[in-house]
XYZ file of C-alpha atoms in Angstrom:
529
model
C 113.736 95.972 89.296
C 115.414 98.919 90.864
C 118.066 98.645 93.527
C 121.053 100.093 95.073
C 123.993 97.648 94.975
C 124.265 95.089 92.333
C 125.755 91.686 92.949
C 126.776 89.030 90.692
C 126.505 85.379 91.543
C 127.099 83.214 88.457
C 124.626 83.933 86.004
C 122.101 85.299 88.459
C 122.229 89.310 88.930
C 120.529 90.497 92.193
C 120.439 93.812 94.133
C 120.347 94.802 97.794
C 117.461 96.590 99.031
C 115.610 95.742 95.800
C 112.131 97.007 95.009
C 110.107 94.679 93.150
C 107.516 95.807 90.587
C 104.837 93.400 92.585
C 104.993 90.954 95.217
C 103.741 87.485 95.498
C 101.278 86.513 98.039
C 103.864 84.362 99.644
C 106.207 87.544 99.803
C 103.417 89.542 101.261
C 102.913 86.954 104.158
C 106.606 86.816 104.855
C 106.924 90.679 104.737
C 104.039 90.857 107.207
C 105.538 88.407 109.483
C 109.089 90.417 109.497
C 107.280 93.835 110.274
C 105.703 92.027 113.254
C 108.899 90.859 114.585
C 110.345 94.240 113.983
C 107.449 95.656 115.833
C 108.306 93.455 118.805
C 112.030 94.401 118.795
C 111.098 98.315 118.308
C 108.640 97.959 121.189
C 111.148 96.487 123.623
C 113.526 99.276 122.803
C 110.921 101.943 123.166
C 109.911 100.667 126.463
C 113.121 100.219 128.045
C 114.316 103.995 126.826
C 111.252 105.879 126.646
C 108.083 106.927 128.769
C 108.626 106.242 132.556
C 112.320 105.417 132.439
C 113.328 108.237 130.440
C 111.425 110.926 132.539
C 112.566 109.100 135.716
C 116.428 109.001 134.366
C 115.953 112.799 133.332
C 114.562 113.532 137.164
C 117.555 111.748 138.559
C 119.728 114.220 136.464
C 117.914 117.049 138.288
C 115.672 117.970 135.081
C 113.460 120.891 135.537
C 109.628 120.631 134.695
C 110.634 122.818 131.390
C 113.159 120.363 130.721
C 110.630 117.409 130.905
C 108.249 119.240 128.594
C 111.262 119.666 126.046
C 112.133 116.159 126.225
C 108.391 115.315 125.400
C 108.331 118.044 122.573
C 111.427 117.069 120.571
C 110.069 113.675 119.046
C 106.752 115.345 117.624
C 108.708 118.486 116.492
C 111.292 116.275 114.866
C 108.730 114.801 112.837
C 108.430 117.981 110.807
C 111.574 116.755 108.935
C 109.262 114.237 107.420
C 108.559 117.074 104.906
C 112.066 117.500 103.565
C 112.517 113.640 103.899
C 109.606 113.207 101.246
C 112.331 114.503 98.802
C 114.934 112.148 100.059
C 112.496 109.245 99.516
C 111.075 110.265 96.037
C 114.839 110.818 94.836
C 116.025 107.342 96.142
C 112.779 105.544 95.876
C 114.244 102.596 97.596
C 112.139 103.172 100.806
C 113.796 100.116 102.611
C 117.308 101.735 102.235
C 116.088 105.135 103.751
C 114.514 103.318 106.658
C 117.188 100.992 107.644
C 119.975 103.881 107.141
C 118.103 106.288 109.252
C 116.867 103.743 111.861
C 120.483 102.590 112.328
C 121.706 106.301 112.854
C 118.612 107.018 115.167
C 119.509 104.081 117.501
C 123.180 104.608 117.589
C 122.328 108.159 119.333
C 121.619 106.207 122.459
C 125.137 105.408 123.171
C 126.052 109.029 124.437
C 123.064 108.827 126.606
C 124.066 105.164 128.074
C 127.510 106.894 128.867
C 126.183 110.069 130.693
C 126.332 108.687 134.210
C 129.810 107.520 133.768
C 131.541 110.729 132.255
C 129.296 113.710 132.774
C 127.959 115.837 135.760
C 124.243 116.055 136.066
C 123.962 119.452 134.574
C 126.115 118.440 131.677
C 124.041 114.990 131.374
C 120.886 117.055 130.873
C 122.439 118.849 128.163
C 123.704 115.851 126.457
C 120.408 114.005 127.053
C 118.584 116.887 125.246
C 121.027 116.854 122.171
C 121.051 112.950 122.011
C 117.360 112.701 122.107
C 117.269 115.642 119.427
C 119.557 113.691 117.018
C 117.563 110.269 117.667
C 114.283 111.795 116.768
C 115.524 113.868 113.720
C 116.794 110.541 112.091
C 113.712 108.577 113.169
C 111.625 111.199 111.586
C 113.356 110.318 108.182
C 112.816 106.679 108.938
C 109.129 107.141 109.672
C 108.492 108.940 106.262
C 109.729 106.153 104.393
C 108.081 103.428 106.647
C 104.569 105.016 106.399
C 104.538 104.960 102.540
C 106.323 101.437 102.508
C 103.582 99.920 104.628
C 100.965 101.732 102.809
C 102.023 99.772 99.468
C 102.567 96.590 101.302
C 99.734 95.826 103.614
C 96.484 94.784 101.685
C 93.910 97.653 102.465
C 91.098 95.608 103.360
C 93.441 94.108 106.441
C 94.818 97.334 107.971
C 92.802 97.169 110.970
C 93.142 93.457 111.522
C 97.102 93.455 110.714
C 97.788 96.532 112.978
C 95.519 95.507 115.900
C 97.530 91.991 115.875
C 100.974 93.735 115.864
C 99.829 96.352 118.584
C 98.571 93.287 120.729
C 101.785 91.330 120.534
C 103.809 94.376 120.913
C 101.936 95.460 124.131
C 101.939 92.243 125.644
C 105.727 92.177 125.134
C 105.944 95.894 126.522
C 103.853 94.710 129.878
C 106.472 91.956 130.620
C 109.654 94.111 129.777
C 108.248 97.218 131.629
C 107.436 95.185 134.745
C 110.807 93.499 134.918
C 112.538 96.746 134.325
C 110.622 98.247 136.827
C 111.477 95.871 139.587
C 115.062 95.986 138.222
C 115.322 99.949 138.850
C 113.642 99.511 142.267
C 116.040 96.768 143.277
C 118.950 98.642 142.035
C 118.223 102.162 143.655
C 118.064 99.812 147.106
C 121.348 98.147 146.096
C 123.053 101.208 145.162
C 121.198 104.395 146.219
C 124.359 106.608 145.234
C 124.373 105.091 141.828
C 120.730 105.146 140.622
C 121.515 106.794 137.204
C 123.563 103.851 136.377
C 120.691 101.436 136.403
C 118.922 103.461 133.652
C 122.004 103.005 131.582
C 121.693 99.293 131.726
C 118.125 99.484 130.542
C 119.024 101.726 127.745
C 121.882 99.431 126.892
C 119.329 96.659 126.502
C 116.995 98.784 124.643
C 119.775 99.748 122.027
C 120.248 95.959 121.421
C 116.718 95.234 121.044
C 116.460 98.160 118.513
C 119.651 96.944 116.294
C 117.754 93.467 116.331
C 114.675 95.093 114.828
C 116.942 96.703 112.059
C 117.831 93.325 110.579
C 114.114 92.309 110.338
C 113.403 95.752 108.406
C 116.572 94.941 106.402
C 114.896 91.579 105.135
C 111.317 93.039 104.578
C 110.382 93.178 101.114
C 109.307 96.360 99.226
C 106.913 96.846 96.223
C 108.105 99.607 93.860
C 107.054 102.985 94.663
C 104.120 104.189 92.583
C 105.127 107.946 91.434
C 102.148 110.371 90.365
C 103.203 111.746 86.881
C 103.026 115.398 86.319
C 104.108 116.262 90.050
C 105.217 119.815 90.202
C 107.953 119.362 92.948
C 108.076 119.055 96.826
C 105.938 122.337 97.457
C 103.162 121.021 95.274
C 103.133 117.415 97.081
C 102.936 118.989 100.389
C 100.036 121.495 99.303
C 98.089 118.711 97.695
C 96.826 117.027 100.724
C 95.547 120.638 102.069
C 93.559 121.230 99.159
C 91.883 117.782 99.722
C 88.828 118.779 101.853
C 88.080 115.638 103.593
C 91.752 115.023 104.420
C 92.412 118.674 105.728
C 89.517 118.115 107.850
C 91.212 115.032 109.149
C 94.367 117.124 109.657
C 92.563 119.640 111.479
C 91.080 117.048 113.919
C 94.244 114.904 114.410
C 96.391 118.211 115.185
C 93.848 119.543 117.662
C 93.808 116.188 119.247
C 97.438 115.910 119.642
C 97.763 119.378 121.074
C 95.214 118.338 123.681
C 96.532 115.042 124.259
C 100.081 116.221 124.837
C 99.342 119.036 126.950
C 98.636 116.695 129.890
C 100.338 113.190 128.908
C 103.868 114.149 129.362
C 103.370 115.234 133.071
C 101.456 112.116 134.117
C 104.378 110.248 135.404
C 106.104 113.188 136.895
C 102.611 113.982 138.661
C 102.640 110.212 140.037
C 106.330 110.360 141.230
C 106.329 113.836 142.650
C 102.952 114.798 143.768
C 101.558 111.539 144.846
C 104.850 110.048 145.784
C 104.363 106.663 144.149
C 107.410 104.304 143.763
C 108.512 103.742 140.247
C 107.504 100.168 140.456
C 103.826 101.078 141.418
C 103.818 103.420 138.382
C 105.085 100.798 136.119
C 102.192 98.527 137.495
C 99.768 100.996 136.827
C 101.250 101.174 133.043
C 100.977 97.715 132.850
C 97.377 97.442 133.874
C 96.928 99.959 131.111
C 98.659 97.761 128.732
C 96.509 94.535 129.609
C 93.390 96.610 128.770
C 95.226 97.410 125.474
C 95.692 93.722 124.717
C 91.986 92.759 125.821
C 90.691 95.600 123.441
C 92.894 95.484 120.634
C 91.236 92.909 118.663
C 87.843 94.143 118.960
C 88.767 97.805 117.872
C 90.450 96.169 114.782
C 87.312 94.172 114.120
C 85.117 97.330 114.626
C 87.343 99.388 112.188
C 87.377 96.793 109.514
C 83.639 96.263 109.734
C 82.589 99.984 110.115
C 85.219 102.470 109.822
C 88.305 103.980 111.769
C 86.187 107.322 112.326
C 83.503 105.108 114.247
C 86.353 103.745 116.609
C 87.510 107.357 117.105
C 83.867 108.528 117.765
C 83.676 106.063 120.930
C 87.302 105.755 122.122
C 88.173 109.390 122.051
C 85.573 110.656 124.513
C 86.365 107.629 126.934
C 90.082 108.754 126.810
C 88.897 112.495 127.650
C 86.894 111.032 130.478
C 89.934 109.354 131.830
C 91.839 112.790 131.537
C 88.987 114.501 133.308
C 89.279 111.958 136.038
C 92.868 113.190 136.991
C 91.273 116.502 138.201
C 90.123 114.423 141.305
C 92.993 112.012 142.159
C 94.162 114.459 144.832
C 91.863 116.934 146.679
C 94.289 118.594 147.263
C 96.333 115.693 148.666
C 96.346 111.870 148.648
C 92.733 110.590 150.031
C 90.809 107.423 150.165
C 89.758 107.418 146.814
C 93.219 108.379 145.148
C 94.234 104.926 144.384
C 91.096 103.566 143.239
C 90.941 106.467 140.782
C 94.339 105.851 139.615
C 93.344 102.146 138.836
C 90.046 103.284 137.279
C 91.835 105.939 135.110
C 94.532 103.398 133.870
C 91.674 100.886 133.083
C 89.969 103.653 130.954
C 93.010 104.983 129.219
C 93.983 101.539 128.299
C 90.625 100.722 126.710
C 90.632 104.056 124.774
C 94.197 104.307 123.842
C 93.874 100.847 122.000
C 91.242 102.392 119.614
C 92.571 105.755 119.307
C 96.064 104.483 118.541
C 94.787 101.946 116.072
C 92.520 104.228 114.454
C 94.253 107.465 114.376
C 97.035 105.925 112.118
C 94.870 103.864 109.976
C 92.608 106.602 108.981
C 95.536 108.539 107.530
C 96.736 105.407 105.576
C 93.125 104.533 104.469
C 92.255 108.231 103.067
C 95.763 108.793 101.639
C 95.188 108.319 97.791
C 97.508 105.580 96.465
C 100.482 106.956 94.834
C 100.385 109.976 97.289
C 100.619 108.360 100.495
C 104.115 109.950 101.206
C 102.927 113.519 100.924
C 99.875 112.875 102.268
C 100.843 111.178 105.322
C 103.872 113.711 105.692
C 101.155 116.568 105.862
C 99.238 114.920 108.278
C 102.515 114.338 110.381
C 103.469 118.123 110.061
C 100.218 119.397 111.725
C 100.472 116.492 114.498
C 104.126 117.278 115.011
C 103.482 121.099 115.392
C 100.570 120.522 117.825
C 101.950 117.561 119.781
C 105.411 119.763 120.318
C 104.271 122.929 121.082
C 101.929 121.714 123.662
C 104.141 120.162 126.224
C 106.705 123.171 125.758
C 103.733 125.143 126.793
C 103.259 122.969 129.822
C 106.692 122.820 131.002
C 106.879 126.811 130.765
C 103.634 127.557 132.752
C 103.768 124.621 135.015
C 105.763 126.872 137.656
C 103.393 129.625 137.027
C 100.214 127.611 137.881
C 102.327 126.032 140.933
C 101.523 129.419 142.841
C 97.925 129.283 141.708
C 95.200 127.298 143.125
C 91.419 127.047 142.185
C 89.002 125.369 144.659
C 85.468 124.660 144.454
C 83.721 123.788 147.673
C 80.200 122.652 148.644
C 79.136 124.033 152.188
C 76.287 122.704 154.134
C 75.260 124.532 157.351
C 72.389 123.693 159.875
C 71.568 124.657 163.235
C 74.133 122.328 164.861
C 77.156 122.233 162.515
C 78.635 123.435 159.210
C 80.152 120.838 156.740
C 82.563 121.872 153.979
C 83.133 119.397 151.159
C 85.923 120.184 148.673
C 84.608 118.897 145.242
C 87.671 120.241 143.020
C 91.080 121.459 143.968
C 93.313 122.557 140.932
C 96.947 123.193 141.537
C 99.798 123.026 138.842
C 99.533 120.173 136.641
C 95.827 119.791 137.211
C 95.147 123.066 135.297
C 96.560 121.388 132.262
C 94.513 118.253 132.875
C 91.429 120.395 132.626
C 92.708 122.531 129.495
C 93.590 118.875 127.927
C 89.889 117.972 128.435
C 88.171 121.125 126.994
C 90.459 120.958 124.164
C 89.952 117.235 123.503
C 86.129 117.967 123.462
C 86.758 120.612 120.561
C 88.944 118.042 118.587
C 86.058 115.424 118.841
C 83.536 118.126 117.337
C 86.166 118.483 114.333
C 86.037 114.811 113.999
C 82.553 115.138 112.801
C 83.588 117.013 109.495
C 85.615 113.923 108.295
C 84.190 111.569 105.884
C 84.927 107.934 105.704
C 83.108 104.975 104.049
C 81.328 102.717 106.449
C 80.618 104.957 109.161
C 78.274 103.912 111.923
C 76.371 105.022 114.981
C 78.125 105.014 118.186
C 75.648 102.949 119.737
C 76.378 100.124 117.109
C 80.213 100.343 117.709
C 79.575 100.046 121.256
C 77.543 96.814 120.729
C 79.840 95.429 118.425
C 82.745 96.367 120.724
C 80.929 94.428 123.800
C 80.049 91.639 121.810
C 83.723 91.249 120.486
C 85.132 91.348 124.041
C 82.690 88.717 125.292
C 83.787 86.462 122.642
C 87.337 87.194 123.432
C 86.952 86.542 127.016
C 85.538 83.449 126.311
C 89.019 82.280 125.467
C 89.930 82.563 129.023
C 87.485 79.426 130.022
C 89.421 76.602 131.735
C 90.102 74.328 128.841
C 90.392 76.616 125.627
C 91.749 79.756 127.409
C 94.497 78.117 129.153
C 95.716 76.420 125.903
C 95.648 79.797 124.112
C 97.429 81.808 126.782
C 100.187 79.062 126.723
C 100.555 79.364 122.811
C 100.719 83.363 122.746
C 102.395 84.988 120.958
C 104.411 82.742 119.108
C 101.504 80.512 117.886
C 99.646 83.466 117.233
C 102.030 84.746 114.639
C 101.908 81.357 112.694
C 98.249 81.197 112.934
C 97.454 84.599 111.794
C 99.444 83.654 108.453
C 97.367 80.585 107.870
C 94.070 82.678 108.977
C 94.793 85.890 106.779
C 94.962 83.428 103.625
C 91.792 81.743 104.316
C 89.265 84.098 105.708
C 88.258 87.887 104.799
C 88.262 90.219 107.666
C 84.482 90.316 107.668
C 84.223 86.629 108.401
C 86.287 86.971 111.603
C 83.797 89.060 113.437
C 81.613 85.750 113.608
C 84.048 83.643 114.932
C 84.870 83.188 118.614
C 88.253 83.455 120.291
C 89.784 83.559 116.521
C 90.901 86.159 114.260
C 93.606 88.481 113.509
C 94.832 91.454 115.596
C 96.611 94.852 114.506
C 99.898 96.843 114.994
C 100.909 100.443 115.327
C 101.192 102.289 112.106
C 102.965 105.198 113.886
C 106.025 103.278 114.908
C 108.604 104.460 117.185
């Protein structure tokens, strides 16, 4: 065994953060349970400190569109630190130590952000926010490098889809409740203390920090199998080059890079668009987000079954176009102002985004884990992260820089009907400011889906087979909501689900789960925050 610090207790010698040559079945199951608990705690932190609430806090401080784009770009750009982090992981070879230490340093970076409203002016607060987020993201990137490799060796490969869909389902269910409560809290706080609105976000961030620290305690107790290091490696540069020499993995990197550029060109501005352009209250924005998360929960299990039965590429081939369709629908939310179809379209968009993101999040993470050769997961996944980070980081910066340019431009497409009595003018498309980025994201997304065709993965299936399997799985799951069995399952979720998952995973292979009604395991997010 390898370890960091040795401790003697009587005749027994053990190590802190020890890595074992091999884990027993019981240790693996215990480790998976702790990974789920960490996922729940981390999701609570991310929900309270990121997304809608981080953007709203920045707007409270007077942040510009460029700053919003920069805040969205910092985390993916910081993931470039996974490249030098490979050296750290390979030198220390105790991934749990690296992950716990880096995660602790990252989460403590939220303390300055919490204190911004108490000690800094809005202008100073924006600078402090950017600096703190940069430090948080940098330490997190080092943590992610070790975590990805660690999970690659801990989780049985034939259960990747089922496990991560289970983890994502539980995490999303928690995020749903937390975000609703937090949104109601912020609206109530702003009514009670209209001049102290920013302080309400400090309360949310403090609670998020506490949740994140709890998650670290679960990570510290998760067992780690000893790293398998390939012999004959020529160093860091050779490790980074190898994934790009693998043609199939190179094609995967091109697809994921172009996809992340397309998505991050538009998605950072969805919240700004709803708050500023449409004028929604933050509680309504949160409610739409919750609707999307509900759809996540409903479809995670079915996407997980499909990925295990067929392939992750098959899931992406269906969920990817659906997500692009949702982005395209943003072009018609205003024509050019709020109209009768605005709110129905927002609801439809969030439903489509929830369904598709469940598949995209699951498959885009798992396909990298699956295609990375054993013993080389650290370098392969870091290379993939490198391309994703550059694409996802550059896109929102470009959006933030050019949003003011497009604010002074407008593209209108109208249909005109003339007859002897009257003339009717129908505005079918009206692009202003953010809508230009939504259109660009849609076109780039179509290109990335074209690149997906070059990726080869065992078990690929035709899109129609995937759709049929997905619909059949959802029908089985929805039968759980019958008055008898459904209510029973709702009462026991999610704690009983965690307990039952451990039993089922030892009794049945994933293939058998597809034949059950209302049973089976669910997945988790391999790209942890």
